[in-house]
Short mmCIF file of C-alpha atoms in Angstrom, two decimals:
data_model
loop_
_atom_site.label_atom_id
_atom_site.label_comp_id
_atom_site.label_asym_id
_atom_site.label_seq_id
_atom_site.Cartn_x
_atom_site.Cartn_y
_atom_site.Cartn_z
CA MET M 1 22.24 69.78 -13.40
CA THR M 2 20.41 68.70 -16.24
CA LYS M 3 16.96 67.27 -16.42
CA LYS M 4 18.70 64.22 -17.95
CA ASN M 5 21.24 63.81 -15.33
CA ILE M 6 18.65 64.00 -12.36
CA VAL M 7 16.92 61.01 -14.31
CA LEU M 8 20.03 59.30 -14.72
CA VAL M 9 20.67 59.86 -10.80
CA LEU M 10 17.35 58.86 -9.53
CA VAL M 11 17.83 55.61 -11.85
CA CYS M 12 20.93 54.95 -10.08
CA PHE M 13 19.46 55.22 -6.97
CA PHE M 14 16.56 53.09 -7.22
CA SER M 15 18.48 50.34 -9.01
CA CYS M 16 20.65 50.36 -5.86
CA MET M 17 17.50 50.10 -3.69
CA VAL M 18 16.34 47.06 -5.76
CA PHE M 19 19.99 45.10 -5.82
CA PHE M 20 21.73 45.96 -2.73
CA PRO M 21 18.98 45.68 -0.07
CA SER M 22 19.88 46.64 3.62
CA CYS M 23 21.81 43.80 5.31
CA SER M 24 21.63 43.11 8.93
CA THR M 25 24.33 41.71 10.78
CA VAL M 26 24.78 40.02 14.24
CA ASN M 27 26.86 42.12 16.75
CA THR M 28 28.40 39.67 19.36
CA VAL M 29 29.80 40.04 22.76
CA GLU M 30 31.73 37.64 24.59
CA ARG M 31 33.91 37.38 27.49
CA GLU M 32 37.28 38.60 26.47
CA THR M 33 39.20 35.49 28.33
CA PRO M 34 36.80 32.51 28.39
CA THR M 35 36.71 30.34 30.99
CA GLY M 36 36.18 27.32 29.51
CA THR M 37 38.92 25.52 28.02
CA ARG M 38 38.00 24.37 24.60
CA GLN M 39 39.84 21.05 23.04
CA PRO M 40 40.38 22.29 19.24
CA ILE M 41 41.16 19.61 17.02
CA ALA M 42 43.36 19.99 13.54
CA ASP M 43 41.14 19.28 10.42
CA LYS M 44 41.39 18.54 6.84
CA ARG M 45 39.49 20.44 4.34
CA ILE M 46 38.55 19.58 0.90
CA ILE M 47 36.58 22.44 -0.43
CA THR M 48 34.59 22.01 -3.54
CA ASP M 49 32.44 24.79 -3.46
CA VAL M 50 34.60 27.83 -3.26
CA THR M 51 31.61 29.81 -3.28
CA LEU M 52 30.06 28.52 -0.38
CA ASN M 53 33.37 28.69 1.59
CA ARG M 54 33.50 32.58 0.75
CA LYS M 55 30.20 32.77 2.62
CA VAL M 56 29.86 30.23 5.30
CA SER M 57 33.12 28.86 6.76
CA ILE M 58 33.97 26.21 9.70
CA VAL M 59 36.33 28.28 11.96
CA GLY M 60 36.31 26.04 14.73
CA LEU M 61 35.82 22.19 15.92
CA ASN M 62 35.85 21.33 19.62
CA GLU M 63 35.25 17.91 20.90
CA GLY M 64 34.86 16.32 24.23
CA ALA M 65 32.80 13.54 25.90
CA THR M 66 29.13 13.07 27.54
CA ASN M 67 28.83 11.51 30.84
CA GLY M 68 27.75 8.29 28.87
CA GLY M 69 30.85 7.98 26.89
CA PHE M 70 29.66 9.68 23.59
CA LEU M 71 31.85 11.37 21.58
CA GLN M 72 30.51 14.81 21.83
CA ILE M 73 31.64 17.70 19.06
CA GLN M 74 30.88 21.65 18.65
CA ILE M 75 31.52 23.15 15.00
CA GLU M 76 31.71 26.99 14.92
CA VAL M 77 30.34 28.33 11.63
CA LEU M 78 30.80 31.72 10.83
CA ASN M 79 28.76 33.78 7.92
CA LEU M 80 31.53 35.47 6.17
CA ARG M 81 28.80 37.96 4.55
CA ASN M 82 26.58 40.65 5.65
CA SER M 83 23.40 38.81 4.65
CA MET M 84 21.82 35.94 6.08
CA GLN M 85 22.91 32.58 4.33
CA GLU M 86 21.31 29.45 3.90
CA PHE M 87 23.30 25.95 4.27
CA SER M 88 22.62 22.23 5.14
CA TYR M 89 25.20 20.28 7.21
CA ASN M 90 25.67 16.27 7.76
CA ILE M 91 28.07 14.63 9.87
CA GLU M 92 29.23 11.01 9.37
CA TRP M 93 30.77 9.10 12.31
CA PHE M 94 33.22 6.41 12.08
CA ASP M 95 34.29 3.66 14.56
CA LYS M 96 38.12 2.79 15.44
CA ASN M 97 38.05 0.72 11.77
CA GLY M 98 37.20 3.65 10.05
CA MET M 99 34.02 1.97 9.37
CA LEU M 100 30.71 4.10 8.77
CA VAL M 101 28.11 4.04 11.88
CA SER M 102 24.83 4.20 10.61
CA SER M 103 22.04 5.90 12.42
CA PRO M 104 18.59 7.40 11.88
CA SER M 105 20.01 10.79 13.19
CA ILE M 106 22.31 11.34 10.21
CA VAL M 107 20.52 13.58 7.90
CA TRP M 108 21.10 16.77 6.03
CA ILE M 109 19.98 19.40 8.55
CA PRO M 110 19.24 22.78 7.04
CA LYS M 111 20.32 25.88 9.07
CA GLN M 112 19.99 29.97 8.69
CA ILE M 113 22.84 32.17 9.65
CA GLU M 114 22.65 35.82 9.72
CA GLY M 115 25.08 38.25 8.34
CA ARG M 116 28.49 38.07 10.26
CA GLU M 117 26.88 35.40 12.81
CA THR M 118 28.93 33.06 14.71
CA MET M 119 26.89 30.01 15.08
CA THR M 120 27.89 26.82 17.01
CA ILE M 121 26.34 23.51 16.25
CA THR M 122 26.46 20.54 18.59
CA ALA M 123 26.45 17.12 17.29
CA VAL M 124 26.64 13.63 19.46
CA ALA M 125 28.14 10.51 18.11
CA PRO M 126 25.20 7.69 17.80
CA ALA M 127 27.38 5.21 19.59
CA THR M 128 30.21 4.97 22.21
CA THR M 129 31.98 3.22 19.55
CA VAL M 130 32.29 6.26 17.62
CA LYS M 131 35.87 7.59 17.30
CA ASP M 132 36.13 9.89 14.39
CA PHE M 133 33.52 12.26 12.32
CA ARG M 134 33.53 14.18 8.94
CA ILE M 135 31.31 17.30 8.68
CA LYS M 136 29.84 18.25 5.09
CA LEU M 137 28.54 21.35 4.11
CA ILE M 138 26.63 22.18 1.00
CA GLU M 139 24.32 25.36 -0.24
CA ASN M 140 20.62 24.77 -0.01
CA VAL M 141 19.50 23.39 -3.14
CA ARG M 142 15.86 23.75 -1.83
CA MET W 1 18.33 17.39 -58.71
CA LYS W 2 15.79 16.52 -55.91
CA THR W 3 15.49 19.31 -53.26
CA PRO W 4 15.94 18.20 -49.91
CA SER W 5 12.16 17.59 -47.79
CA TYR W 6 12.12 19.49 -44.77
CA SER W 7 8.52 18.37 -43.94
CA TYR W 8 9.93 16.33 -40.85
CA LEU W 9 10.74 19.52 -39.04
CA LEU W 10 6.82 20.19 -38.98
CA TYR W 11 6.83 17.58 -36.15
CA LEU W 12 9.55 18.60 -34.20
CA PRO W 13 6.96 20.98 -32.12
CA PHE W 14 4.75 18.19 -31.40
CA VAL W 15 7.68 15.88 -30.32
CA ALA W 16 8.70 18.46 -27.94
CA LEU W 17 5.22 19.24 -26.72
CA ILE W 18 4.89 15.49 -25.98
CA GLY W 19 8.22 15.08 -23.96
CA GLY W 20 7.28 18.26 -22.27
CA CYS W 21 4.21 16.71 -20.83
CA ALA W 22 6.02 13.48 -19.67
CA THR W 23 6.53 13.56 -16.13
CA HIS W 24 9.83 13.02 -14.67
CA THR W 25 10.04 11.06 -11.53
CA ARG W 26 13.19 10.43 -9.62
CA TYR W 27 14.40 8.89 -6.52
CA VAL W 28 15.88 11.24 -3.84
CA GLU W 29 17.48 10.60 -0.51
CA PRO W 30 14.88 10.72 1.99
CA THR W 31 17.27 12.43 4.60
CA GLY W 32 19.13 14.44 1.94
CA PRO W 33 18.98 18.08 1.20
CA ARG W 34 16.76 17.68 -2.11
CA THR W 35 13.60 16.58 -0.77
CA ILE W 36 10.28 18.71 -0.84
CA VAL W 37 9.42 21.53 1.60
CA THR W 38 5.94 22.35 1.82
CA THR W 39 3.89 24.12 4.93
CA GLU W 40 2.70 20.24 5.81
CA ILE W 41 5.01 18.20 8.06
CA ASN W 42 7.46 16.64 5.76
CA ILE W 43 9.01 13.34 6.42
CA GLN W 44 12.70 15.35 6.92
CA ASP W 45 10.71 17.07 9.94
CA PHE W 46 10.29 13.87 11.45
CA SER W 47 14.22 13.35 10.73
CA TYR W 48 15.25 16.88 12.20
CA ALA W 49 13.00 16.65 15.33
CA ALA W 50 14.37 12.92 15.92
CA GLU W 51 18.01 13.99 15.51
CA ASP W 52 17.65 16.87 17.91
CA MET W 53 15.89 14.34 20.49
CA ILE W 54 18.37 11.48 20.14
CA LYS W 55 21.31 14.17 20.56
CA SER W 56 19.65 15.74 23.60
CA LEU W 57 18.70 12.25 25.12
CA LEU W 58 22.27 10.98 24.90
CA ALA W 59 23.94 13.95 25.77
CA SER W 60 22.00 14.09 29.27
CA GLY W 61 23.45 10.62 30.48
CA VAL W 62 20.10 9.76 32.07
CA VAL W 63 19.44 6.41 30.69
CA ASP W 64 23.01 5.58 32.18
CA LYS W 65 21.13 6.04 35.33
CA ALA W 66 18.68 3.16 35.41
CA PRO W 67 19.98 0.34 37.87
CA GLN W 68 20.07 -2.38 35.22
CA GLN W 69 21.90 -1.93 32.01
CA PRO W 70 20.80 -1.61 29.24
CA ALA W 71 17.72 0.33 30.51
CA VAL W 72 14.02 -0.61 29.37
CA MET W 73 11.76 2.01 27.95
CA ALA W 74 8.16 1.70 27.19
CA ILE W 75 6.63 3.78 24.34
CA SER W 76 3.60 5.93 25.91
CA ARG W 77 1.03 8.30 23.82
CA ILE W 78 2.60 10.82 21.58
CA VAL W 79 -0.71 13.14 21.37
CA ASN W 80 -0.89 14.49 17.84
CA ASN W 81 -2.38 17.97 17.91
CA THR W 82 -1.84 19.24 14.48
CA THR W 83 -4.51 19.26 11.65
CA GLN W 84 -2.86 16.87 9.78
CA GLN W 85 -3.10 12.71 10.14
CA ILE W 86 0.12 11.57 10.96
CA ASP W 87 2.00 8.38 12.28
CA THR W 88 3.51 9.14 15.31
CA ASP W 89 5.70 6.24 14.73
CA LEU W 90 7.35 8.45 12.08
CA LEU W 91 9.21 10.04 15.15
CA THR W 92 9.16 7.50 17.88
CA LYS W 93 10.53 4.85 15.29
CA LYS W 94 13.54 6.94 14.58
CA ILE W 95 14.64 7.35 18.53
CA ARG W 96 13.93 3.66 19.13
CA VAL W 97 16.42 2.25 16.69
CA ALA W 98 18.94 5.03 17.34
CA LEU W 99 18.57 4.33 21.26
CA ASN W 100 18.69 0.51 20.28
CA GLN W 101 21.94 1.17 18.11
CA SER W 102 23.28 3.22 21.20
CA GLY W 103 23.12 0.10 23.28
CA LYS W 104 21.97 2.02 26.19
CA VAL W 105 17.86 1.60 26.18
CA LEU W 106 15.86 -1.52 24.82
CA THR W 107 12.12 -0.65 23.99
CA THR W 108 9.82 -3.12 25.31
CA THR W 109 7.25 -3.98 22.82
CA THR W 110 4.85 -6.21 25.21
CA VAL W 111 3.94 -2.96 27.74
CA GLY W 112 1.73 -0.83 26.14
CA ILE W 113 -1.16 1.96 26.88
CA GLY W 114 -4.32 0.16 28.63
CA ASN W 115 -2.27 -3.19 28.68
CA VAL W 116 -2.62 -3.51 24.89
CA ALA W 117 0.82 -4.96 23.83
CA GLU W 118 2.65 -3.30 20.58
CA ASP W 119 3.22 -6.94 19.85
CA PRO W 120 0.72 -9.42 21.11
CA LEU W 121 2.27 -12.28 19.83
CA ALA W 122 5.32 -11.72 21.85
CA LYS W 123 3.53 -11.06 24.94
CA GLY W 124 1.80 -14.22 24.66
CA ILE W 125 5.01 -16.29 24.01
CA GLN W 126 6.36 -14.05 27.36
CA GLN W 127 2.99 -15.51 29.47
CA GLU W 128 3.55 -18.86 28.03
CA LYS W 129 7.33 -18.96 29.17
CA GLU W 130 6.24 -17.72 32.62
CA PHE W 131 3.81 -20.59 33.12
CA GLN W 132 5.92 -23.24 31.81
CA THR W 133 8.71 -22.32 33.88
CA GLY W 134 6.52 -22.02 36.62
CA LYS W 135 8.33 -18.39 37.25
CA GLY W 136 5.50 -16.26 38.88
CA GLU W 137 7.94 -13.26 39.01
CA PRO W 138 6.88 -10.55 36.70
CA GLN W 139 8.83 -9.43 33.72
CA ARG W 140 11.21 -6.42 34.50
CA LEU W 141 9.38 -3.45 34.24
CA PRO W 142 10.39 -0.67 32.07
CA ASP W 143 12.74 2.08 33.74
CA PHE W 144 11.63 4.85 31.62
CA SER W 145 8.61 5.21 29.58
CA LEU W 146 8.52 8.07 26.65
CA SER W 147 5.48 10.49 25.90
CA GLY W 148 5.00 13.61 24.10
CA LYS W 149 2.77 15.89 21.58
CA ILE W 150 3.25 17.13 18.43
CA ILE W 151 1.80 21.01 18.15
CA GLU W 152 1.01 23.01 15.15
CA LYS W 153 0.62 26.99 15.00
CA ARG W 154 -0.40 28.55 12.01
CA ASP W 155 0.12 32.51 11.76
CA ARG W 156 -0.10 34.73 8.73
CA LEU W 157 0.96 38.34 8.19
CA ASP W 158 -0.14 39.78 4.72
CA ASP W 159 0.61 37.47 2.04
CA VAL W 160 3.27 35.53 4.45
CA HIS W 161 2.22 32.29 5.86
CA GLN W 162 4.13 30.78 8.69
CA VAL W 163 3.45 27.27 9.83
CA ALA W 164 5.55 25.88 13.40
CA TYR W 165 5.46 22.54 14.87
CA VAL W 166 6.37 21.88 18.03
CA PHE W 167 7.74 18.41 19.11
CA GLN W 168 7.72 17.80 22.73
CA LEU W 169 8.89 14.62 24.46
CA SER W 170 9.06 13.33 28.11
CA LEU W 171 11.05 10.71 29.53
CA THR W 172 9.25 9.52 32.83
CA ASN W 173 11.13 7.30 34.96
CA ASN W 174 9.17 4.46 37.10
CA GLU W 175 8.97 6.84 39.71
CA GLY W 176 6.74 9.06 37.79
CA LEU W 177 9.31 11.78 37.58
CA ALA W 178 10.03 13.39 34.16
CA VAL W 179 13.68 13.11 34.23
CA TRP W 180 14.26 14.28 30.57
CA GLU W 181 12.54 16.69 28.54
CA GLU W 182 13.12 18.35 25.05
CA GLU W 183 11.09 20.71 22.79
CA LYS W 184 12.24 20.77 19.11
CA GLN W 185 10.64 23.79 17.03
CA ILE W 186 10.53 23.53 13.08
CA ALA W 187 8.81 26.81 11.77
CA LYS W 188 8.20 27.34 7.91
CA GLN W 189 7.25 30.25 5.73
CA ALA W 190 5.33 30.40 2.42
CA LYS W 191 4.62 33.64 0.34
CA LYS W 192 1.24 33.97 -1.49
CA GLY W 193 1.57 33.78 -5.27
CA LEU W 194 0.12 36.46 -7.46
CA ILE W 195 -2.38 33.80 -8.43
CA GLY W 196 -4.01 31.66 -6.34
CA TRP W 197 -2.41 29.97 -3.20
#
């Protein structure tokens, strides 16, 4: 191997070190047959940010009710990449007439999800009159 | 033939410079994702903490166990154990508003620490009403009181600064038992710049 080739190999190696840092992913273990019964719901998706959808994706929606009669939802989010991703989510709540129910608890919440991690986000409706919801995801802009 | 004059081009750098000095101020959604993030407690941190607290409190169902519905809640002391001067109403008001809108809890403004009412006029009216009607019975006592603490913890490793804010809240019933408790932690990291801090 010539001196020139050795230099080239070293340059390539250090470039890889800089541009492809080691990614840490999450290993998961769970019960093979879950005992809890989920109430999955069919969803409709409007994807405007394909890049985000390729990184962080909603893989499941589960709904229930609290003891006080509030609608409770669980969103299962999966990081499709090997590196940590940052995103924010927001949930809007609607009553039986489809009207938005306002509450101080409706905020964009930032989240970090590790590589290949599955994260469950839980939300409780602000009023018992809430019947529907809409989930929004955005890549962190700050 | 007259040659075109390009002398005005000399002014362009000055115009660009002045334009560059102008500050650009805009409105942002306070609950949106574009608010400024610093290591201090930002407005959105109170929103995140309140959102978690409201969610936990409503899901717990403790307010449904009050003998009379809607339950009545009084606001007790929220201790500020941070290095910053903050108005704890930024946290409690959001919780109060959400609980009020849920229809499950009403907050009393005539009962306060040291017998100091949040709304002295409302307390005066209440006392006057009791006097005029000759009703010697005391007002409805709160079913719950909300108390808590905000704690700050700072750490540093090499050029990374970490600040954690811990929001702790307790809901105590009128038997003196904490029937609901919650804690929300918010941690932020900042990296030291090459020049200054």
